[in-house]
mmCIF file of C-alpha atoms in Angstrom:
data_model
loop_
_atom_site.group_PDB
_atom_site.id
_atom_site.type_symbol
_atom_site.label_atom_id
_atom_site.label_comp_id
_atom_site.label_asym_id
_atom_site.label_seq_id
_atom_site.Cartn_x
_atom_site.Cartn_y
_atom_site.Cartn_z
ATOM 1 C CA UNK O 1 47.411 -10.763 -40.446
ATOM 2 C CA UNK O 2 46.789 -7.138 -41.284
ATOM 3 C CA UNK O 3 44.140 -8.191 -43.800
ATOM 4 C CA UNK O 4 42.441 -10.260 -41.130
ATOM 5 C CA UNK O 5 42.354 -7.267 -38.768
ATOM 6 C CA UNK O 6 40.990 -5.077 -41.554
ATOM 7 C CA UNK O 7 38.321 -7.679 -42.412
ATOM 8 C CA UNK O 8 37.181 -8.310 -38.835
ATOM 9 C CA UNK O 9 37.443 -4.696 -37.748
ATOM 10 C CA UNK O 10 39.958 -2.403 -36.129
ATOM 11 C CA UNK O 11 38.482 -2.906 -32.656
ATOM 12 C CA UNK O 12 39.043 -6.669 -32.786
ATOM 13 C CA UNK O 13 41.391 -7.814 -30.078
ATOM 14 C CA UNK O 14 44.057 -10.468 -30.414
ATOM 15 C CA UNK O 15 41.869 -12.941 -28.447
ATOM 16 C CA UNK O 16 39.083 -12.599 -31.005
ATOM 17 C CA UNK O 17 41.561 -13.071 -33.825
ATOM 18 C CA UNK O 18 43.062 -16.088 -32.042
ATOM 19 C CA UNK O 19 39.660 -17.716 -31.621
ATOM 20 C CA UNK O 20 38.828 -17.055 -35.277
ATOM 21 C CA UNK O 21 42.085 -18.587 -36.469
ATOM 22 C CA UNK O 22 41.559 -21.606 -34.144
ATOM 23 C CA UNK O 23 38.081 -22.028 -35.599
ATOM 24 C CA UNK O 24 39.457 -22.036 -39.125
ATOM 25 C CA UNK O 25 42.112 -24.619 -38.226
ATOM 26 C CA UNK O 26 39.535 -26.889 -36.576
ATOM 27 C CA UNK O 27 37.230 -26.663 -39.604
ATOM 28 C CA UNK O 28 40.123 -27.524 -41.911
ATOM 29 C CA UNK O 29 41.134 -30.574 -39.802
ATOM 30 C CA UNK O 30 37.586 -31.866 -39.613
ATOM 31 C CA UNK O 31 37.063 -31.336 -43.341
ATOM 32 C CA UNK O 32 40.297 -33.104 -44.139
ATOM 33 C CA UNK O 33 39.253 -36.078 -41.995
ATOM 34 C CA UNK O 34 35.915 -36.419 -43.750
ATOM 35 C CA UNK O 35 37.492 -36.091 -47.207
ATOM 36 C CA UNK O 36 39.973 -38.855 -46.300
ATOM 37 C CA UNK O 37 37.157 -40.971 -44.857
ATOM 38 C CA UNK O 38 34.917 -40.860 -47.886
ATOM 39 C CA UNK O 39 37.749 -41.017 -50.459
ATOM 40 C CA UNK O 40 39.927 -43.739 -48.923
ATOM 41 C CA UNK O 41 37.868 -45.959 -46.654
ATOM 42 C CA UNK O 42 36.760 -49.071 -48.520
ATOM 43 C CA UNK O 43 35.373 -52.392 -47.356
ATOM 44 C CA UNK O 44 35.279 -54.987 -50.111
ATOM 45 C CA UNK O 45 33.528 -58.233 -49.284
ATOM 46 C CA UNK O 46 34.154 -61.245 -51.484
ATOM 47 C CA UNK O 47 33.211 -64.866 -51.135
ATOM 48 C CA UNK O 48 36.620 -65.753 -49.694
ATOM 49 C CA UNK O 49 37.738 -62.680 -47.780
ATOM 50 C CA UNK O 50 37.032 -59.201 -46.424
ATOM 51 C CA UNK O 51 39.385 -56.440 -47.473
ATOM 52 C CA UNK O 52 39.446 -53.394 -45.219
ATOM 53 C CA UNK O 53 41.188 -50.220 -46.321
ATOM 54 C CA UNK O 54 41.531 -47.529 -43.694
ATOM 55 C CA UNK O 55 41.375 -43.775 -44.265
ATOM 56 C CA UNK O 56 45.166 -43.688 -44.297
ATOM 57 C CA UNK O 57 45.306 -46.247 -47.147
ATOM 58 C CA UNK O 58 46.448 -49.233 -45.063
ATOM 59 C CA UNK O 59 44.869 -52.446 -46.332
ATOM 60 C CA UNK O 60 44.068 -55.510 -44.210
ATOM 61 C CA UNK O 61 42.603 -58.747 -45.365
ATOM 62 C CA UNK O 62 40.460 -60.984 -43.182
ATOM 63 C CA UNK O 63 39.315 -64.501 -43.921
ATOM 64 C CA UNK O 64 35.748 -65.514 -43.206
ATOM 65 C CA UNK O 65 37.210 -68.031 -40.719
ATOM 66 C CA UNK O 66 38.371 -65.042 -38.614
ATOM 67 C CA UNK O 67 34.797 -63.669 -38.323
ATOM 68 C CA UNK O 68 33.313 -64.104 -34.837
ATOM 69 C CA UNK O 69 29.887 -62.648 -35.524
ATOM 70 C CA UNK O 70 27.997 -60.297 -37.830
ATOM 71 C CA UNK O 71 25.023 -58.207 -36.705
ATOM 72 C CA UNK O 72 23.037 -55.066 -37.483
ATOM 73 C CA UNK O 73 23.711 -52.000 -35.397
ATOM 74 C CA UNK O 74 21.411 -48.999 -35.470
ATOM 75 C CA UNK O 75 22.818 -45.517 -35.354
ATOM 76 C CA UNK O 76 21.154 -42.304 -34.302
ATOM 77 C CA UNK O 77 21.641 -40.704 -37.726
ATOM 78 C CA UNK O 78 18.841 -42.713 -39.367
ATOM 79 C CA UNK O 79 21.263 -45.149 -41.023
ATOM 80 C CA UNK O 80 22.123 -48.687 -40.084
ATOM 81 C CA UNK O 81 25.459 -50.374 -39.900
ATOM 82 C CA UNK O 82 26.573 -53.935 -40.387
ATOM 83 C CA UNK O 83 29.086 -54.804 -37.677
ATOM 84 C CA UNK O 84 31.589 -57.533 -38.579
ATOM 85 C CA UNK O 85 33.527 -58.808 -35.559
ATOM 86 C CA UNK O 86 36.995 -60.095 -36.228
ATOM 87 C CA UNK O 87 39.972 -59.117 -34.092
ATOM 88 C CA UNK O 88 38.817 -55.644 -35.181
ATOM 89 C CA UNK O 89 35.333 -54.128 -35.521
ATOM 90 C CA UNK O 90 34.509 -53.442 -39.173
ATOM 91 C CA UNK O 91 31.480 -51.268 -39.827
ATOM 92 C CA UNK O 92 29.700 -51.205 -43.173
ATOM 93 C CA UNK O 93 27.452 -48.134 -43.407
ATOM 94 C CA UNK O 94 24.394 -49.463 -45.290
ATOM 95 C CA UNK O 95 23.007 -46.944 -47.722
ATOM 96 C CA UNK O 96 25.994 -44.622 -47.380
ATOM 97 C CA UNK O 97 28.937 -46.665 -48.629
ATOM 98 C CA UNK O 98 29.369 -47.680 -52.212
ATOM 99 C CA UNK O 99 28.254 -51.231 -52.972
ATOM 100 C CA UNK O 100 26.869 -51.786 -49.481
ATOM 101 C CA UNK O 101 23.841 -53.603 -50.874
ATOM 102 C CA UNK O 102 26.108 -56.131 -52.646
ATOM 103 C CA UNK O 103 28.094 -56.684 -49.421
ATOM 104 C CA UNK O 104 24.870 -57.176 -47.429
ATOM 105 C CA UNK O 105 23.553 -59.670 -49.981
ATOM 106 C CA UNK O 106 26.819 -61.621 -49.935
ATOM 107 C CA UNK O 107 26.891 -61.712 -46.122
ATOM 108 C CA UNK O 108 23.413 -63.095 -46.059
ATOM 109 C CA UNK O 109 24.338 -65.726 -48.635
ATOM 110 C CA UNK O 110 27.253 -66.765 -46.403
ATOM 111 C CA UNK O 111 24.757 -67.498 -43.636
ATOM 112 C CA UNK O 112 25.209 -64.428 -41.487
ATOM 113 C CA UNK O 113 22.564 -61.801 -40.626
ATOM 114 C CA UNK O 114 19.797 -64.390 -40.331
ATOM 115 C CA UNK O 115 16.849 -62.765 -38.569
ATOM 116 C CA UNK O 116 14.963 -65.092 -36.306
ATOM 117 C CA UNK O 117 11.368 -63.932 -36.037
ATOM 118 C CA UNK O 118 10.225 -66.674 -33.652
ATOM 119 C CA UNK O 119 10.579 -65.639 -30.054
ATOM 120 C CA UNK O 120 10.102 -67.883 -27.059
ATOM 121 C CA UNK O 121 7.842 -66.260 -24.534
ATOM 122 C CA UNK O 122 6.893 -67.774 -21.233
ATOM 123 C CA UNK O 123 3.170 -67.926 -20.806
ATOM 124 C CA UNK O 124 1.886 -67.367 -17.383
#
């Protein structure tokens, strides 16, 4: 604590030191979350099932029979997601997650993510 006061300055009050320590704690929590997210989160899509592994390491397996729908969802960060609806929403970040191209190809082979370019418009 004395080193922190010496580093910040002698005129630093306890409120400033408290805010600085709170800032460091929040940065550490957020950094830990993102490390867990990118290290542990996995979505493996095979022909028979979807295996979802959360950031805490818990694995769940879903059958393709459990899938209600699959669609693209755009995000504001310039990346797209594939949203798989089961009893839980499963997001595949295209372009950001490992092997997302293989998962997208397999989902299209299964018959999902078919884009219909023909639109019915009423003339009049």
